[in-house]
Short mmCIF file of C-alpha atoms and ligand atoms in Angstrom, two decimals:
data_model
loop_
_atom_site.label_atom_id
_atom_site.label_comp_id
_atom_site.label_asym_id
_atom_site.label_seq_id
_atom_site.Cartn_x
_atom_site.Cartn_y
_atom_site.Cartn_z
CA MET A 254 194.39 90.95 86.45
CA PRO A 255 194.00 88.43 89.29
CA LYS A 256 192.80 85.04 88.03
CA PRO A 257 189.19 84.12 88.82
CA GLN A 258 188.88 81.74 91.76
CA LYS A 259 188.27 78.05 91.15
CA ASP A 260 185.02 76.92 92.60
CA ASP A 261 184.16 73.50 93.95
CA ASN A 262 180.42 74.01 93.84
CA PRO A 263 178.56 70.77 93.04
CA LYS A 264 176.53 72.55 90.34
CA GLY A 265 179.49 71.76 88.11
CA ASP A 266 179.16 72.70 84.45
CA ARG A 267 176.73 75.51 84.92
CA LEU A 268 179.38 77.29 86.92
CA ASN A 269 181.93 77.35 84.15
CA ARG A 270 180.35 80.52 82.83
CA THR A 271 180.56 82.43 86.12
CA LYS A 272 183.79 84.30 86.87
CA LEU A 273 184.34 84.53 90.61
CA PHE A 274 186.80 87.12 91.92
CA LYS A 275 187.88 87.87 95.47
CA VAL A 276 188.03 91.63 95.97
CA ASP A 277 189.24 93.79 98.83
CA PRO A 278 186.05 95.46 100.14
CA GLU A 279 187.99 98.61 101.06
CA ASN A 280 190.09 98.87 97.95
CA PRO A 281 188.87 96.64 95.10
CA ASP A 282 191.34 95.78 92.34
CA ARG A 283 190.91 98.22 89.41
CA GLU A 284 191.38 95.51 86.79
CA VAL A 285 188.71 93.31 88.29
CA ILE A 286 186.31 96.24 88.55
CA ARG A 287 187.03 97.13 84.92
CA PHE A 288 186.30 93.56 83.83
CA ALA A 289 183.01 93.55 85.76
CA ALA A 290 182.07 97.03 84.46
CA ASN A 291 182.55 95.79 80.90
CA LYS A 292 180.21 92.88 81.61
CA ILE A 293 177.64 95.39 82.86
CA LEU A 294 178.03 97.46 79.67
CA GLU A 295 177.69 94.30 77.54
CA GLY A 296 174.32 93.61 79.18
CA GLY A 297 175.63 90.99 81.62
CA LEU A 298 174.81 90.21 85.25
CA VAL A 299 177.30 91.00 88.02
CA ALA A 300 176.75 90.08 91.67
CA PHE A 301 178.47 92.26 94.25
CA PRO A 302 178.50 92.92 97.98
CA THR A 303 176.86 96.01 99.44
CA GLU A 304 176.79 97.10 103.07
CA THR A 305 173.31 95.51 103.37
CA VAL A 306 173.22 92.27 101.34
CA TYR A 307 174.67 91.06 98.03
CA GLY A 308 173.04 92.54 94.92
CA LEU A 309 172.50 91.01 91.46
CA GLY A 310 173.22 93.91 89.13
CA ALA A 311 172.64 94.94 85.52
CA ASN A 312 172.84 98.21 83.58
CA ALA A 313 169.73 100.10 84.76
CA PHE A 314 169.43 101.76 81.32
CA ASN A 315 169.35 98.42 79.48
CA ALA A 316 165.86 96.83 79.54
CA GLU A 317 167.06 93.51 78.17
CA ALA A 318 169.80 93.19 80.78
CA VAL A 319 167.23 94.01 83.48
CA ASN A 320 164.99 91.26 82.11
CA ARG A 321 167.80 88.80 82.68
CA ILE A 322 167.73 89.69 86.39
CA PHE A 323 164.04 88.80 86.66
CA LYS A 324 164.63 85.50 84.85
CA ALA A 325 167.68 84.52 86.88
CA LYS A 326 165.90 85.28 90.16
CA LYS A 327 162.60 83.70 89.01
CA ARG A 328 161.16 86.96 90.25
CA PRO A 329 157.68 88.04 89.13
CA PHE A 330 157.88 90.94 86.67
CA SER A 331 155.49 92.78 89.01
CA ASP A 332 158.19 93.26 91.69
CA PRO A 333 160.25 96.39 90.90
CA ILE A 334 164.02 96.71 91.32
CA ILE A 335 166.19 99.27 93.16
CA VAL A 336 168.56 101.40 91.08
CA HIS A 337 172.01 101.99 92.64
CA ILE A 338 174.00 105.16 92.05
CA ALA A 339 177.52 106.23 93.04
CA SER A 340 176.95 109.90 93.89
CA ILE A 341 174.08 112.00 95.16
CA ASN A 342 174.04 114.02 91.92
CA GLN A 343 173.53 110.89 89.85
CA LEU A 344 169.99 110.84 91.25
CA GLU A 345 169.12 113.31 88.48
CA THR A 346 169.97 110.77 85.80
CA VAL A 347 167.34 108.28 87.03
CA ALA A 348 164.62 110.45 88.59
CA GLU A 349 162.44 113.46 87.74
CA ASN A 350 160.75 116.21 89.74
CA ILE A 351 162.98 115.36 92.68
CA PRO A 352 161.49 116.87 95.83
CA GLU A 353 163.63 118.89 98.21
CA LEU A 354 163.03 116.22 100.86
CA ALA A 355 164.84 113.67 98.68
CA TRP A 356 167.99 115.81 98.60
CA ARG A 357 167.88 116.34 102.35
CA LEU A 358 167.53 112.62 103.01
CA ALA A 359 170.32 111.88 100.53
CA GLN A 360 172.64 114.38 102.21
CA ARG A 361 171.96 112.86 105.60
CA PHE A 362 171.77 109.12 104.80
CA TRP A 363 173.80 108.45 101.62
CA PRO A 364 175.85 106.53 101.07
CA GLY A 365 173.90 104.12 103.24
CA PRO A 366 171.03 101.66 103.68
CA LEU A 367 168.18 103.98 102.67
CA THR A 368 166.24 103.55 99.43
CA ILE A 369 163.95 106.39 98.35
CA ILE A 370 161.10 106.16 95.86
CA VAL A 371 160.68 109.14 93.55
CA ALA A 372 159.33 109.83 90.03
CA ARG A 373 161.14 107.77 87.39
CA SER A 374 163.11 109.41 84.60
CA ARG A 375 162.26 108.24 81.07
CA ARG A 376 165.86 107.13 80.71
CA VAL A 377 165.12 104.26 83.11
CA PRO A 378 163.18 101.59 81.19
CA PRO A 379 159.74 100.72 82.64
CA ASN A 380 160.60 97.09 83.44
CA VAL A 381 163.04 98.24 86.16
CA SER A 382 160.00 99.56 88.05
CA SER A 383 157.51 96.96 86.81
CA GLY A 384 155.78 99.66 84.79
CA LEU A 385 155.30 102.05 87.72
CA PRO A 386 155.93 105.76 87.11
CA THR A 387 158.30 105.69 90.10
CA VAL A 388 161.83 104.45 90.73
CA ALA A 389 163.54 103.21 93.90
CA VAL A 390 167.07 104.61 94.28
CA ARG A 391 169.93 104.22 96.71
CA MET A 392 173.63 104.96 97.00
CA PRO A 393 175.27 102.01 98.75
CA ASN A 394 177.96 102.52 101.37
CA HIS A 395 180.40 99.98 99.95
CA ARG A 396 183.48 100.54 97.79
CA VAL A 397 182.80 97.61 95.46
CA PRO A 398 179.43 98.75 94.00
CA LEU A 399 180.53 102.40 94.08
CA ALA A 400 183.64 101.56 92.04
CA LEU A 401 181.60 99.37 89.69
CA ILE A 402 179.02 102.10 89.03
CA GLU A 403 181.74 104.75 88.57
CA GLU A 404 183.74 102.55 86.22
CA SER A 405 180.76 101.50 84.09
CA GLY A 406 179.36 105.04 84.02
CA VAL A 407 175.77 103.80 84.35
CA PRO A 408 173.42 103.30 87.30
CA ILE A 409 173.02 99.65 88.27
CA ALA A 410 169.64 98.00 88.86
CA ALA A 411 170.04 95.33 91.51
CA PRO A 412 167.70 93.31 93.69
CA SER A 413 169.09 91.19 96.49
CA ALA A 414 171.10 88.34 94.96
CA ASN A 415 168.90 85.45 96.06
CA LEU A 416 166.30 83.35 94.28
CA PHE A 417 162.86 84.90 94.64
CA SER A 418 161.39 84.46 98.15
CA ARG A 419 164.56 82.86 99.57
CA PRO A 420 166.68 84.42 102.34
CA SER A 421 168.88 87.23 101.00
CA ALA A 422 172.54 86.49 100.25
CA THR A 423 175.04 87.91 102.72
CA LEU A 424 178.05 85.95 101.36
CA ALA A 425 179.30 85.37 97.82
CA GLN A 426 178.83 81.64 98.46
CA HIS A 427 175.08 82.22 98.96
CA VAL A 428 174.94 83.82 95.50
CA ILE A 429 176.73 80.84 93.97
CA ASP A 430 174.45 78.42 95.84
CA ASP A 431 171.36 80.13 94.39
CA PHE A 432 172.50 80.98 90.86
CA GLY A 433 175.29 78.64 89.84
CA GLY A 434 176.43 79.70 86.38
CA GLU A 435 173.55 82.05 85.57
CA VAL A 436 175.55 85.10 86.65
CA ASP A 437 178.48 86.36 84.55
CA VAL A 438 180.61 87.71 87.39
CA VAL A 439 180.53 87.30 91.18
CA LEU A 440 182.63 89.77 93.17
CA ASP A 441 183.40 88.22 96.54
CA GLY A 442 184.07 91.07 98.94
CA GLY A 443 183.47 89.04 102.08
CA PRO A 444 180.37 89.19 104.30
CA ALA A 445 177.87 92.03 103.79
CA PRO A 446 178.38 94.08 106.99
CA ILE A 447 174.75 94.79 107.92
CA GLY A 448 173.16 91.58 106.66
CA LEU A 449 169.66 93.11 106.31
CA GLU A 450 168.35 95.05 103.29
CA SER A 451 167.90 98.81 103.08
CA THR A 452 164.93 100.72 104.44
CA VAL A 453 162.55 101.60 101.60
CA LEU A 454 160.89 105.00 101.93
CA ASP A 455 158.22 106.16 99.48
CA LEU A 456 158.46 109.92 98.86
CA THR A 457 155.74 109.91 96.19
CA GLN A 458 153.10 109.68 98.92
CA SER A 459 152.37 112.44 101.36
CA PRO A 460 153.30 111.97 104.13
CA ALA A 461 156.28 109.83 103.11
CA ARG A 462 155.77 106.17 103.97
CA ILE A 463 158.11 103.36 104.94
CA LEU A 464 157.42 100.36 102.71
CA ARG A 465 160.10 98.14 104.20
CA PRO A 466 161.99 98.62 107.49
CA GLY A 467 165.71 97.96 107.05
CA GLY A 468 169.25 99.04 107.78
CA THR A 469 168.34 102.69 108.46
CA PRO A 470 166.22 102.58 111.65
CA VAL A 471 162.92 104.50 111.77
CA GLU A 472 164.32 106.41 114.77
CA ALA A 473 167.11 107.83 112.58
CA LEU A 474 164.67 108.85 109.84
CA ARG A 475 162.70 110.84 112.43
CA GLU A 476 165.53 113.41 112.55
CA ILE A 477 164.24 114.56 109.18
CA LEU A 478 160.72 113.09 109.16
CA PRO A 479 159.49 113.45 112.76
CA GLU A 480 156.13 111.77 112.05
CA VAL A 481 157.32 108.81 110.03
CA SER A 482 156.27 105.34 111.16
CA TYR A 483 155.96 101.87 109.72
CA ILE A 484 152.54 100.30 109.32
CA PRO A 485 153.01 96.74 108.10
CA LYS A 486 150.49 95.63 105.53
CA TYR A 487 151.45 92.04 104.98
CA LEU A 488 149.57 90.33 102.24
CA PHE A 489 149.13 86.65 101.87
CA THR A 490 148.71 86.79 98.11
CA GLU A 491 149.58 89.17 95.38
CA THR A 492 146.58 91.38 94.62
CA ALA A 493 145.91 94.51 92.61
CA GLU A 494 145.62 96.43 95.88
CA ALA A 495 149.12 95.43 97.04
CA ALA A 496 150.46 98.44 98.93
CA SER A 497 153.94 97.75 97.64
CA PRO A 498 154.58 95.12 95.03
CA GLY A 499 157.18 93.49 97.29
CA MET A 500 154.88 93.06 100.26
CA LEU A 501 154.05 89.44 99.74
CA MET A 502 153.82 87.54 102.97
CA LYS A 503 156.03 84.68 101.81
CA HIS A 504 159.49 86.12 101.51
CA TYR A 505 162.98 85.51 102.79
CA SER A 506 161.91 81.95 103.60
CA PRO A 507 164.25 79.12 104.45
CA LYS A 508 163.35 75.69 103.06
CA ALA A 509 162.51 74.51 106.56
CA ARG A 510 159.27 75.63 108.22
CA LEU A 511 160.02 78.55 110.52
CA LEU A 512 158.21 79.06 113.82
CA LEU A 513 158.47 82.54 115.32
CA PHE A 514 157.91 82.93 119.08
CA MET A 515 156.95 86.37 120.39
CA GLY A 516 156.68 87.50 124.01
CA SER A 517 158.81 88.03 127.08
CA SER A 518 162.12 86.13 127.09
CA ASP A 519 161.47 83.66 129.91
CA ARG A 520 158.01 82.71 128.69
CA VAL A 521 159.24 82.34 125.14
CA LEU A 522 162.05 80.06 126.31
CA THR A 523 159.66 77.86 128.26
CA ARG A 524 157.32 77.57 125.27
CA MET A 525 160.24 76.92 122.92
CA ARG A 526 161.49 74.07 125.13
CA GLU A 527 158.03 72.48 125.01
CA ALA A 528 157.89 72.89 121.25
CA VAL A 529 161.35 71.34 120.81
CA GLU A 530 160.39 68.32 122.94
CA GLU A 531 157.20 67.84 120.96
CA LEU A 532 158.93 68.14 117.58
CA LEU A 533 161.69 65.73 118.63
CA ARG A 534 159.04 63.23 119.77
CA GLU A 535 157.51 63.49 116.30
CA GLY A 536 160.93 62.59 114.88
CA LYS A 537 161.54 66.01 113.32
CA ARG A 538 164.98 67.47 112.73
CA VAL A 539 164.94 70.72 114.68
CA GLY A 540 167.05 73.84 114.13
CA LEU A 541 167.36 76.59 116.73
CA LEU A 542 168.29 80.06 115.46
CA VAL A 543 168.93 81.70 118.81
CA PRO A 544 171.04 84.32 120.60
CA SER A 545 174.06 83.08 122.57
CA GLU A 546 172.18 83.48 125.89
CA ASP A 547 169.53 80.94 124.83
CA TYR A 548 172.16 78.41 123.84
CA ALA A 549 173.21 78.06 127.48
CA THR A 550 169.71 76.96 128.49
CA LEU A 551 168.85 74.88 125.41
CA ARG A 552 172.13 73.11 124.72
CA GLU A 553 170.98 69.79 126.22
CA PHE A 554 168.68 69.22 123.23
CA ARG A 555 169.79 67.10 120.28
CA VAL A 556 169.10 69.80 117.74
CA GLU A 557 171.06 71.90 115.25
CA PHE A 558 172.10 75.30 116.60
CA SER A 559 172.90 78.43 114.66
CA LEU A 560 173.85 81.31 116.94
CA LEU A 561 172.87 84.93 116.32
CA GLY A 562 175.26 86.57 118.81
CA PRO A 563 174.32 88.35 122.04
CA GLU A 564 170.64 89.22 122.33
CA SER A 565 171.46 92.85 123.18
CA ASP A 566 173.58 93.35 120.06
CA LEU A 567 171.05 93.79 117.25
CA ASN A 568 173.82 94.53 114.74
CA GLN A 569 175.14 91.01 115.25
CA VAL A 570 171.69 89.45 115.28
CA GLY A 571 170.87 91.20 111.97
CA PHE A 572 174.24 90.24 110.51
CA ASN A 573 173.69 86.55 111.33
CA LEU A 574 169.97 86.26 110.54
CA PHE A 575 169.86 85.27 106.85
CA SER A 576 173.12 83.33 106.97
CA GLY A 577 171.75 81.43 109.99
CA MET A 578 168.61 80.43 108.05
CA ARG A 579 170.73 79.26 105.13
CA ASP A 580 173.10 77.47 107.48
CA LEU A 581 170.27 75.50 109.14
CA ASP A 582 168.75 74.72 105.73
CA SER A 583 172.07 73.25 104.64
CA ARG A 584 171.94 71.00 107.71
CA GLU A 585 168.54 69.83 106.43
CA VAL A 586 166.40 70.59 109.42
CA ASP A 587 162.60 70.29 109.07
CA VAL A 588 161.74 73.16 111.40
CA ILE A 589 163.54 76.28 112.59
CA LEU A 590 162.55 77.89 115.91
CA VAL A 591 163.38 81.53 116.41
CA ARG A 592 162.19 84.46 118.53
CA GLY A 593 161.71 88.19 118.04
CA PHE A 594 164.11 90.89 119.28
CA GLY A 595 161.76 93.76 120.03
CA LEU A 596 160.73 96.49 117.64
CA ASP A 597 163.31 99.19 118.42
CA GLY A 598 166.16 100.13 116.09
CA LEU A 599 167.16 97.21 113.86
CA GLY A 600 164.71 95.04 115.85
CA LEU A 601 161.92 96.23 113.54
CA ALA A 602 163.70 95.07 110.37
CA ILE A 603 164.62 91.78 112.08
CA TRP A 604 160.99 91.28 113.13
CA ASP A 605 159.75 92.04 109.60
CA ARG A 606 162.10 89.47 108.04
CA LEU A 607 161.15 86.86 110.65
CA VAL A 608 157.40 87.40 110.23
CA ARG A 609 157.75 86.94 106.49
CA ALA A 610 160.09 83.96 106.82
CA ALA A 611 157.53 82.40 109.20
CA GLU A 612 154.79 83.00 106.63
CA GLY A 613 152.51 83.97 109.45
CA ASN A 614 153.47 81.04 111.77
CA ILE A 615 153.73 83.23 114.87
CA ILE A 616 153.31 81.86 118.36
CA HIS A 617 152.42 84.55 120.89
CA VAL A 618 153.17 83.51 124.46
O1 TXA B 749 169.63 96.66 100.62
C1 TXA B 749 168.96 96.54 99.60
O2 TXA B 749 167.98 97.26 99.36
C2 TXA B 749 169.39 95.47 98.59
C3 TXA B 749 170.76 95.83 98.05
C4 TXA B 749 171.22 94.90 96.96
O3 TXA B 749 170.74 97.16 97.61
N1 TXA B 749 168.42 95.34 97.55
C5 TXA B 749 167.20 94.78 97.76
O4 TXA B 749 166.43 94.72 96.62
O5 TXA B 749 166.83 94.39 98.83
P1 TXA B 749 165.11 93.82 96.54
O6 TXA B 749 164.73 93.84 95.11
O7 TXA B 749 165.33 92.50 97.14
O8 TXA B 749 164.06 94.64 97.34
C6 TXA B 749 163.60 95.88 96.84
C7 TXA B 749 162.31 96.26 97.46
C8 TXA B 749 161.19 95.34 97.02
O9 TXA B 749 160.34 95.12 98.13
C9 TXA B 749 160.48 96.14 95.94
O10 TXA B 749 159.13 95.80 95.82
C10 TXA B 749 160.67 97.56 96.45
O11 TXA B 749 161.95 97.57 97.01
N2 TXA B 749 160.63 98.52 95.33
C11 TXA B 749 161.54 98.69 94.36
N3 TXA B 749 161.15 99.64 93.50
C12 TXA B 749 159.96 100.10 93.94
C13 TXA B 749 159.04 101.09 93.47
N4 TXA B 749 159.27 101.80 92.37
N5 TXA B 749 157.90 101.25 94.18
C14 TXA B 749 157.65 100.53 95.32
N6 TXA B 749 158.49 99.59 95.80
C15 TXA B 749 159.61 99.38 95.12
MG1 MG B 750 165.04 90.79 98.04
#
């Protein structure tokens, strides 16, 4: 078996417990997968790449192992976890009364960035779903988790591998930065290709409802659900009426304050320039998380830049979004300025993450 990688993370001792392996995302080493699968079966925590973001996984049939996920993430027990499966048929091992619509969606979108919510099987312990009678399920489109689930023979419960309310992890290094030695195994399969989480679709309501826009655009879902739309219900605090337990306003936040500018490009740029000047006058360290086009017009400023790629390429913008927030945080900026990218296609998921990261700090121009 390949030796675990040495890690020079400053968290030192805590890390000694974590085994970090580099794996080929197309063809992961069998021995490494076997080692990680054994950890899963022993009740351990294994972080792995998916096509969306890194996940922090445990045996979905083991309530105690699932509890360890909540503790490691500092995640409230009221926020349920997605169960990952390696084949469409495996849906039957975690769900009950599966509607025909679920199979049609699975045929069309799995493996891929779509999570469906259906009735939970009794085999899945209640804490996975925070006591709800439902379960969120998806089949990721990535060889590493698929091999891990196949090898362990159990479905894997996995939230995004970040500390609660922080930006999701799109690199193995982000997982190590957040968790140090609290995770048993980290499988480093390189960057997560999409960089944004899956779309969450609730099939237990009629009509089906999108709870979180994500890697599967609403437009694609309309092939099968012509009427489906996304009505954001952001909540500033956790309340009994929460539409979805994960819909807290504060989420995906960098350490720096994030200001989100919305409006037409030229007006946004003008307003952003003014804001940068003002913040610099106040002595703030400013970070700009901007598309390449904006860099050309803003480069004169003494600020920290993190580039998202061309404005027209939402795949790149999505891919760079969370890593850009983490990157600017590591350069210790006080404020991050960013703008929206429309609401079409992946733009909707990008907008959702930015609104939450901004915690409502939106400047309409
Ligand atoms: O792409 C993804 O979905 C990634 C990768 C690792 O698969 N996972 C992920 O998990 O983003 P997490 O825990 O960060 O987000 C899951 C979302 C949360 O908003 C949670 O509240 C919601 O799904 N969710 C999970 N189970 C649910 C359920 N039974 N009912 C309603 N919402 C649920
Ligand atoms: Mg998350």
